[in-house]
């Protein structure tokens, strides 16, 4: 999709934990209709980048753009409201729940005030 305008963009994202540099000016562009992968060695910052995108942690530097507007997410719920939902590798956030329950744990589909299992399976 050459020339496609990014739907979501992360520019110059840096994050430190004490003296450890987890991210240094990381970049990511997500275009509509594309398939995207974040690859790298252990310790390359993949999980940290996703956590910044999902509002789990705040970046020390950089900015995120959604539909051309600068955004920042104070929480995963704020990212979710903007349409950004991340499914982390550790699917069993709550081991007693099913994979489907863990995926929709922050905002399960509801019908008549109850969790809609049929909608959840879709």
N, CA and C of each residue as an Amber inpcrd file, in Angstrom:
protein
   366
   0.8440000  -1.1860000   0.0000000   0.0000000   0.0000000   0.0000000
   0.8840000   1.2430000   0.0000000   1.7120000   1.3700000  -0.9940000
   2.5930000   2.5240000  -1.0770000   1.7920000   3.8050000  -1.1580000
   2.2260000   4.8050000  -0.4050000   1.5640000   6.0970000  -0.4100000
   0.3210000   6.1720000   0.4460000  -0.0610000   5.0760000   1.0830000
  -1.2570000   5.0830000   1.9350000  -1.0020000   5.9320000   3.1770000
  -1.9960000   6.6960000   3.5500000  -1.8970000   7.5270000   4.7490000
  -2.0650000   6.6250000   5.9660000  -1.1330000   6.7020000   6.9320000
  -1.2540000   5.8450000   8.1110000  -2.5250000   6.1470000   8.9050000
  -3.1840000   5.1030000   9.3290000  -4.3330000   5.2320000  10.2120000
  -3.8450000   5.5290000  11.6280000  -2.7320000   4.8950000  11.9970000
  -2.1300000   5.0850000  13.3130000  -0.6280000   5.1620000  13.1300000
   0.0060000   6.0960000  13.8280000   1.4550000   6.2620000  13.7000000
   2.0650000   6.5600000  15.0610000   3.1870000   5.9290000  15.3350000
   3.9830000   6.2100000  16.5280000   5.3050000   6.7810000  16.0320000
   5.6940000   7.9300000  16.5610000   6.9020000   8.6170000  16.0980000
   7.8230000   8.9220000  17.2730000   9.0780000   8.5160000  17.1620000
  10.0890000   8.8630000  18.1550000   9.7780000   8.3920000  19.5660000
   9.1570000   7.2290000  19.6890000   8.7460000   6.7280000  21.0050000
   9.9590000   6.1930000  21.7680000  10.1950000   6.7580000  22.9530000
  11.2670000   6.3070000  23.8330000  10.6940000   6.0070000  25.2050000
  11.2550000   4.9990000  25.8520000  10.8150000   4.6160000  27.1980000
  12.0040000   4.0480000  27.9600000  12.1880000   4.5450000  29.1860000
  13.2460000   4.0550000  30.0760000  12.6180000   3.5360000  31.3570000
  13.2270000   2.5170000  31.8930000  12.8850000   2.0090000  33.2190000
  14.1600000   2.1250000  34.0420000  14.2580000   3.1970000  34.8270000
  15.5010000   3.4610000  35.5510000  16.6110000   3.7030000  34.5460000
  17.6940000   2.9490000  34.6510000  18.8070000   3.1010000  33.7210000
  18.6920000   2.2390000  32.4790000  17.6060000   1.4910000  32.3510000
  17.4360000   0.5880000  31.2060000  16.6070000   1.2640000  30.1190000
  17.1690000   1.3220000  28.9240000  16.4650000   1.9110000  27.7830000
  15.6670000   0.8040000  27.0960000  14.3530000   0.8340000  27.2540000
  13.4910000  -0.1870000  26.6450000  13.1710000   0.1500000  25.1920000
  13.0030000   1.4350000  24.8930000  12.7340000   1.9070000  23.5270000
  13.5400000   3.1650000  23.2720000  14.0720000   3.2890000  22.0800000
  14.8210000   4.4850000  21.6990000  14.3240000   4.9630000  20.3400000
  13.4940000   5.9960000  20.3470000  12.9790000   6.6240000  19.1270000
  12.3550000   5.6040000  18.1580000  11.4990000   4.7540000  18.6930000
  10.8210000   3.7340000  17.8820000   9.7500000   4.3690000  17.0020000
   9.5360000   3.7680000  15.8520000   8.5500000   4.2430000  14.8850000
   7.6490000   3.0780000  14.4770000   6.3850000   3.3820000  14.2230000
   5.4480000   2.3800000  13.7160000   4.3620000   3.1020000  12.9380000
   4.0650000   2.6150000  11.7450000   2.9540000   3.1360000  10.9490000
   2.0220000   1.9870000  10.6080000   0.7370000   2.1970000  10.8400000
  -0.2780000   1.1930000  10.5440000  -1.2070000   1.7790000   9.4890000
  -1.2490000   1.1320000   8.3240000  -2.0920000   1.6120000   7.2340000
  -3.3730000   0.7930000   7.1690000  -4.4500000   1.3990000   6.6960000
  -5.7190000   0.6660000   6.5940000  -5.5880000  -0.5260000   5.6500000
  -6.1860000  -1.6380000   6.0390000  -6.2110000  -2.8160000   5.1890000
  -4.9120000  -3.5890000   5.1330000  -3.9140000  -3.1490000   5.8870000
  -2.6230000  -3.8250000   5.8600000  -2.5160000  -4.8930000   6.9260000
  -1.5400000  -5.7530000   6.7610000  -1.2010000  -6.7440000   7.7720000
   0.1340000  -6.3130000   8.3410000   0.1990000  -6.1940000   9.6560000
   1.3890000  -5.6550000  10.3000000   1.9260000  -6.6280000  11.3340000
   3.2330000  -6.6910000  11.4400000   3.8770000  -7.5420000  12.4410000
   4.9730000  -6.7340000  13.1130000   5.1600000  -6.9650000  14.3890000
   6.2580000  -6.3520000  15.1330000   7.1910000  -7.4920000  15.5070000
   8.3730000  -7.4700000  14.9240000   9.3360000  -8.5490000  15.1010000
  10.6200000  -8.0090000  15.6930000  11.3220000  -8.8450000  16.4220000
  12.6160000  -8.4520000  16.9660000  13.1100000  -9.4740000  17.9660000
  14.3610000  -9.3200000  18.3300000  14.9780000 -10.2150000  19.3010000
  14.3780000  -9.9870000  20.6780000  14.6410000 -10.9220000  21.5820000
  14.2550000 -10.7280000  22.9760000  14.9060000  -9.4470000  23.4860000
  14.1300000  -8.6380000  24.1780000  14.6600000  -7.3960000  24.7290000
  14.6930000  -6.2420000  23.7470000  14.1340000  -6.4270000  22.5470000
  14.1630000  -5.3710000  21.5300000  13.1470000  -4.2630000  21.7920000
  12.1780000  -4.4980000  22.6830000  11.2020000  -3.4660000  23.0070000
   9.8260000  -3.6730000  22.4070000   9.5860000  -4.8320000  21.8240000
   8.2880000  -5.0980000  21.1880000   7.1370000  -4.9580000  22.1790000
   7.2570000  -5.6140000  23.3130000   6.1840000  -5.5630000  24.3210000
   5.9990000  -4.1550000  24.8590000   7.0960000  -3.4420000  25.0530000
   6.9950000  -2.0670000  25.5540000   6.2860000  -1.1860000  24.5400000
   6.5990000  -1.3470000  23.2620000   5.9400000  -0.5640000  22.2160000
   4.4350000  -0.8220000  22.2220000   4.0410000  -2.0820000  22.3340000
   2.6190000  -2.4340000  22.3680000   1.9630000  -1.8650000  23.6230000
   2.6610000  -1.9180000  24.7520000   2.0990000  -1.3780000  25.9960000
   1.8990000   0.1320000  25.9040000   2.7990000   0.8330000  25.2270000
   2.6100000   2.2760000  25.0040000   1.3860000   2.4860000  24.1220000
   1.2970000   1.7280000  23.0310000   0.1650000   1.8480000  22.1070000
  -1.1610000   1.6030000  22.8190000  -1.1730000   0.6420000  23.7390000
  -2.4100000   0.2340000  24.4100000  -2.7350000   1.0560000  25.6510000
  -1.8840000   2.0280000  25.9990000  -2.1620000   2.8550000  27.1670000
  -1.7900000   2.2110000  28.4900000  -1.0220000   1.1220000  28.4390000
  -0.5950000   0.4550000  29.6700000   0.5250000   1.2430000  30.3350000
   1.4600000   1.7700000  29.5350000   2.5330000   2.6330000  30.0350000
   2.6130000   3.8780000  29.1590000   3.1060000   4.9570000  29.7370000
   3.2600000   6.2170000  28.9920000   4.6850000   6.3050000  28.4470000
   4.8500000   6.8210000  27.2320000   6.2030000   6.9910000  26.7070000
   6.8980000   8.1640000  27.4000000   8.2200000   8.1190000  27.4430000
   8.9880000   9.2500000  27.9670000   9.1300000  10.3300000  26.9030000
   9.1660000   9.9160000  25.6500000   9.2780000  10.8390000  24.5160000
   8.4600000  10.2930000  23.3560000   8.1790000  11.1680000  22.4090000
   7.5150000  10.7630000  21.1840000   6.0390000  11.1000000  21.1860000
   5.4040000  10.7600000  20.0660000   3.9730000  11.0410000  19.9410000
   3.2920000   9.9540000  19.1350000   1.9740000   9.8850000  19.3380000
   1.1390000   8.9450000  18.5960000   0.0790000   9.7500000  17.8610000
  -0.1960000   9.3280000  16.6350000  -1.1880000   9.9900000  15.7990000
  -2.2390000   8.9650000  15.3950000  -3.5050000   9.3330000  15.5540000
  -4.6220000   8.4880000  15.1430000  -5.4760000   9.3070000  14.1930000
  -5.6160000   8.8460000  12.9700000  -6.3550000   9.5970000  11.9410000
  -5.8380000  11.0240000  11.8120000  -4.5250000  11.2060000  11.9390000
  -3.9160000  12.5180000  11.7730000  -3.9860000  13.4270000  12.9840000
  -4.5710000  12.9610000  14.0730000  -4.6950000  13.7610000  15.2910000
  -3.8070000  13.1610000  16.3710000  -3.0420000  14.0080000  17.0590000
  -2.1850000  13.5090000  18.1270000  -3.0330000  12.9940000  19.2830000
  -2.6660000  11.8260000  19.7980000  -3.3970000  11.1990000  20.9020000
  -2.4140000  10.7190000  21.9610000  -2.9180000  10.5620000  23.1710000
  -2.1890000   9.8760000  24.2340000  -3.2320000   9.1550000  25.0670000
  -2.8610000   8.0080000  25.5730000  -3.8110000   7.1900000  26.3160000
  -3.3350000   7.0190000  27.7460000  -4.1550000   7.4610000  28.6920000
  -3.8160000   7.3660000  30.1110000  -4.1130000   5.9840000  30.6700000
  -4.8230000   5.1660000  29.8960000  -5.2000000   3.8360000  30.3790000
  -5.5760000   2.9560000  29.1870000  -5.6080000   1.6440000  29.3940000
  -6.0880000   0.7620000  28.3300000  -7.5340000   1.0730000  27.9380000
  -8.3430000   1.5090000  28.8940000  -9.7360000   1.8570000  28.5780000
  -9.7890000   3.0390000  27.6160000  -8.8950000   4.0200000  27.7920000
  -8.8560000   5.1790000  26.8900000  -8.4420000   4.7440000  25.4860000
  -7.4630000   3.8500000  25.3870000  -7.0530000   3.3330000  24.0770000
  -8.1980000   2.5500000  23.4450000  -8.8840000   1.7670000  24.2470000
 -10.0210000   0.9810000  23.7780000 -11.1040000   1.8870000  23.2070000
 -11.3960000   2.9850000  23.8840000 -12.4110000   3.9300000  23.3950000
 -12.0180000   4.5240000  22.0520000 -10.7070000   4.6370000  21.8010000
 -10.2310000   5.1740000  20.5260000 -10.1540000   4.0920000  19.4530000
 -10.4720000   2.8440000  19.8330000 -10.4630000   1.7550000  18.8650000
  -9.1850000   0.9450000  18.8400000  -8.3030000   1.1580000  19.8160000
  -7.0530000   0.4080000  19.8760000  -7.1440000  -0.5980000  21.0150000
  -7.1670000  -1.8590000  20.6450000  -7.2570000  -2.9360000  21.6260000
  -6.1250000  -3.9060000  21.3300000  -5.3570000  -4.2330000  22.3230000
  -4.2490000  -5.1670000  22.1450000  -4.5440000  -6.4590000  22.8730000
  -4.2450000  -7.5480000  22.2210000  -4.3580000  -8.8650000  22.8320000
  -2.9290000  -9.3150000  23.0980000  -2.5890000  -9.3940000  24.3550000
  -1.2190000  -9.7050000  24.7240000  -0.9460000 -11.1950000  24.6140000
   0.3120000 -11.5360000  24.4690000   0.7420000 -12.9170000  24.3120000
   0.2670000 -13.7710000  25.4800000   0.2610000 -13.1990000  26.6730000
  -0.1950000 -13.9180000  27.8550000  -1.7170000 -13.8760000  27.8620000
  -2.3580000 -14.7770000  27.1110000  -3.8130000 -14.7530000  26.9790000
  -4.5250000 -15.0780000  28.2780000  -3.8900000 -15.8190000  29.1560000
  -4.5720000 -16.1920000  30.3860000  -4.3100000 -15.1590000  31.4740000
  -4.8360000 -13.9510000  31.2740000  -4.7370000 -12.9180000  32.2980000
  -5.4000000 -13.4060000  33.5720000  -6.5280000 -14.0790000  33.3960000
  -7.2330000 -14.7180000  34.5010000  -7.3200000 -16.2000000  34.1270000
  -6.4610000 -17.0400000  34.7070000  -6.3930000 -18.4450000  34.2850000
  -7.7140000 -19.2060000  34.3630000  -8.6130000 -18.7890000  35.2380000
  -9.8860000 -19.4880000  35.3880000 -10.8420000 -19.2100000  34.2300000
 -10.5620000 -18.1810000  33.4190000 -11.4360000 -17.8150000  32.3030000
 -10.9540000 -18.4580000  31.0080000 -11.8590000 -18.5550000  30.0510000
 -11.4960000 -19.0800000  28.7290000 -10.6650000 -18.0470000  27.9730000
 -10.0570000 -18.4740000  26.8590000  -9.3070000 -17.5380000  26.0180000
 -10.2280000 -16.4170000  25.5470000 -11.4370000 -16.7620000  25.0930000
 -12.3950000 -15.7470000  24.6230000 -12.7290000 -14.7580000  25.7310000
 -12.9410000 -15.2490000  26.9500000 -13.2370000 -14.3560000  28.0780000
 -12.0630000 -13.4190000  28.3460000 -10.8330000 -13.9390000  28.2770000
  -9.6590000 -13.1110000  28.5120000  -9.4910000 -12.0520000  27.4260000
  -9.8220000 -12.3880000  26.1730000  -9.6810000 -11.4240000  25.0770000
 -10.6140000 -10.2370000  25.2630000 -11.8300000 -10.4780000  25.7120000
 -12.8150000  -9.3910000  25.8500000 -12.9650000  -8.9220000  27.2960000
 -11.9890000  -9.2430000  28.1350000 -12.1120000  -8.9770000  29.5680000
 -12.3820000  -7.5040000  29.8790000 -11.8170000  -6.5940000  29.0960000
 -12.0010000  -5.1710000  29.4070000 -13.3400000  -4.6230000  28.9270000
 -13.9680000  -5.2900000  27.9500000 -15.2340000  -4.7840000  27.4180000
 -16.0250000  -5.9210000  26.7700000 -16.5650000  -6.8290000  27.5690000
 -17.2900000  -7.9570000  26.9810000 -18.5870000  -7.5090000  26.3130000
 -18.9730000  -8.1690000  25.2040000 -20.2500000  -7.8230000  24.5640000
 -21.4000000  -8.1840000  25.5060000 -22.3700000  -7.2960000  25.5700000
 -23.4850000  -7.5120000  26.4970000 -24.8130000  -7.4360000  25.7680000
 -25.7840000  -8.1540000  26.3340000 -27.1560000  -8.1070000  25.8470000
 -28.0530000  -8.2780000  27.0560000 -28.9500000  -7.3520000  27.2400000
 -29.8570000  -7.3560000  28.3880000 -29.0890000  -7.3920000  29.7090000
 -27.9390000  -6.7060000  29.7450000 -27.1540000  -6.6120000  30.9690000
 -26.3020000  -7.8300000  31.2870000 -26.3300000  -8.8270000  30.4320000
 -25.5560000 -10.0600000  30.6430000 -24.5100000 -10.1780000  29.5320000
 -23.4400000 -10.9240000  29.7860000 -22.4400000 -11.1640000  28.7470000
 -23.0790000 -11.9800000  27.6290000 -22.9340000 -11.4780000  26.3970000
 -23.5010000 -12.1270000  25.2140000 -22.4770000 -13.1250000  24.6640000
 -22.6100000 -14.3870000  25.0530000 -21.6460000 -15.4270000  24.6610000
 -21.6370000 -15.6560000  23.1510000 -22.7820000 -15.5500000  22.4990000
 -22.8530000 -15.7480000  21.0490000 -22.0410000 -14.6590000  20.3350000
 -22.2230000 -13.4150000  20.7440000 -21.4630000 -12.3100000  20.1500000
 -19.9760000 -12.4520000  20.4690000 -19.6670000 -12.9330000  21.6370000
 -18.2740000 -13.1040000  22.0510000 -17.5610000 -14.1280000  21.1730000
 -18.2490000 -15.1990000  20.8000000 -17.6390000 -16.2360000  19.9620000
 -17.3640000 -15.7310000  18.5490000 -18.1330000 -14.7230000  18.0980000
 -17.9030000 -14.1610000  16.7580000 -16.6290000 -13.4010000  16.7980000
